[in-house]
Amino acid sequence: MLSKKEKKLIKDIWERLTPVAEDIGSEALLRMFTSYPGTKTYFSHLDISPGSAHLNSHGKKIVLAIAGGAKDISQLTVTLAPLQTLHAYQLRIDPTNFKLLSHCMLVTLACYLGEEFTPVAHAAMDKYLSAFAAVLSEKYR
């Protein structure tokens, strides 16, 4: 699905963004909560207001998981196995939310990276985030 060049591009982007994982992740989550208010139901026990510790912490976890998966995309299923189980069986997250977050992450990356987020980078990242969401959804089948 992804060429060797695309895999390297994705890995390089996430390595560069890891130091600002909290900012990227919390912004993507905030976009999702604003655009798709129904997604907030899974976070009703947390303070998810802009700049809150919970929002920042969860945003960072998300970005670090995405960046971790990008290190070896061919092993994405193995890398994400613990998160698959957590989200499917314990948290019972609607798998549609993974796609919604992927879209919000793309928008956040476009805003953050600006001209560096070329059409080639956008297409590669879209494919990767779609694969990431699909892998997280596998336990639901």
CSV table of C-alpha atoms in Angstrom, one decimal:
chain,number,residue,atom,x,y,z
A,1,MET,CA,0.0,0.0,0.0
A,2,LEU,CA,2.9,2.4,0.8
A,3,SER,CA,6.0,2.6,-1.3
A,4,LYS,CA,9.4,2.5,0.4
A,5,LYS,CA,9.8,6.3,-0.3
A,6,GLU,CA,6.4,7.0,1.3
A,7,LYS,CA,7.3,4.9,4.4
A,8,LYS,CA,10.5,6.9,4.8
A,9,LEU,CA,8.6,10.2,4.4
A,10,ILE,CA,6.1,9.2,7.0
A,11,LYS,CA,8.7,8.0,9.4
A,12,ASP,CA,10.7,11.2,9.0
A,13,ILE,CA,7.6,13.4,9.5
A,14,TRP,CA,6.7,11.7,12.8
A,15,GLU,CA,10.3,11.7,14.1
A,16,ARG,CA,10.3,15.4,13.5
A,17,LEU,CA,7.0,15.9,15.2
A,18,THR,CA,7.6,13.7,18.3
A,19,PRO,CA,9.0,16.7,20.3
A,20,VAL,CA,5.7,18.5,19.8
A,21,ALA,CA,3.5,15.4,20.2
A,22,GLU,CA,1.4,17.0,22.9
A,23,ASP,CA,0.6,20.1,20.8
A,24,ILE,CA,-0.2,18.1,17.7
A,25,GLY,CA,-2.3,15.5,19.5
A,26,SER,CA,-4.3,17.9,21.6
A,27,GLU,CA,-5.1,20.1,18.6
A,28,ALA,CA,-6.2,17.1,16.6
A,29,LEU,CA,-8.4,15.9,19.5
A,30,LEU,CA,-9.9,19.3,20.0
A,31,ARG,CA,-10.7,19.5,16.2
A,32,MET,CA,-12.4,16.1,16.5
A,33,PHE,CA,-14.4,17.1,19.6
A,34,THR,CA,-15.5,20.4,17.9
A,35,SER,CA,-16.3,18.9,14.5
A,36,TYR,CA,-17.8,15.7,15.8
A,37,PRO,CA,-19.3,16.4,19.3
A,38,GLY,CA,-20.5,12.8,19.7
A,39,THR,CA,-16.9,11.7,20.1
A,40,LYS,CA,-16.7,13.5,23.4
A,41,THR,CA,-18.9,10.8,25.1
A,42,TYR,CA,-15.8,8.6,25.6
A,43,PHE,CA,-14.1,11.4,27.5
A,44,SER,CA,-17.0,12.5,29.8
A,45,HIS,CA,-14.9,11.6,32.9
A,46,LEU,CA,-12.0,13.9,31.8
A,47,ASP,CA,-11.5,17.6,31.4
A,48,ILE,CA,-11.1,18.0,27.7
A,49,SER,CA,-11.2,21.7,27.5
A,50,PRO,CA,-8.4,23.5,25.4
A,51,GLY,CA,-5.1,23.3,27.2
A,52,SER,CA,-6.2,20.9,29.9
A,53,ALA,CA,-3.8,18.3,31.3
A,54,HIS,CA,-6.1,15.4,30.2
A,55,LEU,CA,-6.4,16.7,26.6
A,56,ASN,CA,-2.7,17.3,26.4
A,57,SER,CA,-1.8,13.9,27.9
A,58,HIS,CA,-4.1,11.9,25.7
A,59,GLY,CA,-3.1,13.9,22.6
A,60,LYS,CA,0.6,13.1,23.3
A,61,LYS,CA,-0.2,9.4,23.8
A,62,ILE,CA,-2.0,9.3,20.4
A,63,VAL,CA,0.9,11.0,18.5
A,64,LEU,CA,3.5,8.8,20.2
A,65,ALA,CA,1.5,5.7,19.2
A,66,ILE,CA,1.2,7.0,15.6
A,67,ALA,CA,4.9,7.8,15.5
A,68,GLY,CA,5.7,4.4,17.0
A,69,GLY,CA,3.8,2.7,14.3
A,70,ALA,CA,5.6,4.7,11.7
A,71,LYS,CA,9.0,3.3,12.7
A,72,ASP,CA,8.1,0.0,11.1
A,73,ILE,CA,4.9,0.2,9.2
A,74,SER,CA,5.2,-3.4,8.1
A,75,GLN,CA,4.7,-4.4,11.7
A,76,LEU,CA,1.8,-2.1,12.4
A,77,THR,CA,-0.6,-4.9,13.5
A,78,VAL,CA,2.0,-6.2,16.0
A,79,THR,CA,2.8,-2.7,17.3
A,80,LEU,CA,-0.8,-1.8,17.8
A,81,ALA,CA,-2.1,-5.1,19.2
A,82,PRO,CA,-2.3,-3.8,22.8
A,83,LEU,CA,-4.1,-0.7,21.7
A,84,GLN,CA,-6.5,-2.8,19.6
A,85,THR,CA,-7.5,-4.8,22.7
A,86,LEU,CA,-7.7,-1.8,24.9
A,87,HIS,CA,-10.0,0.2,22.6
A,88,ALA,CA,-12.2,-2.7,21.5
A,89,TYR,CA,-12.7,-4.6,24.7
A,90,GLN,CA,-12.1,-2.3,27.6
A,91,LEU,CA,-12.9,1.2,26.3
A,92,ARG,CA,-15.4,0.0,23.7
A,93,ILE,CA,-14.7,2.9,21.4
A,94,ASP,CA,-16.8,3.2,18.2
A,95,PRO,CA,-14.3,2.3,15.4
A,96,THR,CA,-15.7,5.1,13.3
A,97,ASN,CA,-13.9,7.5,15.6
A,98,PHE,CA,-10.5,6.3,14.5
A,99,LYS,CA,-11.4,7.5,11.0
A,100,LEU,CA,-12.6,10.8,12.3
A,101,LEU,CA,-9.5,11.3,14.3
A,102,SER,CA,-7.4,10.4,11.3
A,103,HIS,CA,-9.1,13.2,9.3
A,104,CYS,CA,-8.6,15.7,12.1
A,105,MET,CA,-4.9,14.7,12.4
A,106,LEU,CA,-4.4,15.3,8.6
A,107,VAL,CA,-5.9,18.8,9.0
A,108,THR,CA,-3.7,19.5,12.0
A,109,LEU,CA,-0.6,18.3,10.2
A,110,ALA,CA,-1.4,20.5,7.2
A,111,CYS,CA,-1.8,23.5,9.5
A,112,TYR,CA,1.3,22.7,11.5
A,113,LEU,CA,3.6,21.8,8.6
A,114,GLY,CA,2.4,24.3,6.1
A,115,GLU,CA,4.2,24.1,2.7
A,116,GLU,CA,6.2,21.1,4.0
A,117,PHE,CA,3.0,19.1,3.9
A,118,THR,CA,3.2,18.6,0.1
A,119,PRO,CA,0.5,16.8,-1.9
A,120,VAL,CA,2.9,13.7,-1.9
A,121,ALA,CA,3.3,13.9,1.9
A,122,HIS,CA,-0.5,14.4,2.4
A,123,ALA,CA,-1.3,11.4,0.2
A,124,ALA,CA,1.2,9.2,2.0
A,125,MET,CA,0.1,10.3,5.4
A,126,ASP,CA,-3.6,9.8,4.5
A,127,LYS,CA,-2.8,6.2,3.4
A,128,TYR,CA,-0.8,5.6,6.6
A,129,LEU,CA,-3.5,7.0,9.0
A,130,SER,CA,-6.1,5.0,7.1
A,131,ALA,CA,-4.1,1.9,7.7
A,132,PHE,CA,-3.6,2.9,11.4
A,133,ALA,CA,-7.3,3.3,11.8
A,134,ALA,CA,-8.0,0.0,10.0
A,135,VAL,CA,-5.6,-1.9,12.2
A,136,LEU,CA,-7.1,-0.4,15.4
A,137,SER,CA,-10.6,-1.5,14.1
A,138,GLU,CA,-9.6,-5.1,13.4
A,139,LYS,CA,-10.7,-6.5,16.8
A,140,TYR,CA,-14.2,-5.3,16.1
A,141,ARG,CA,-14.8,-7.8,13.3
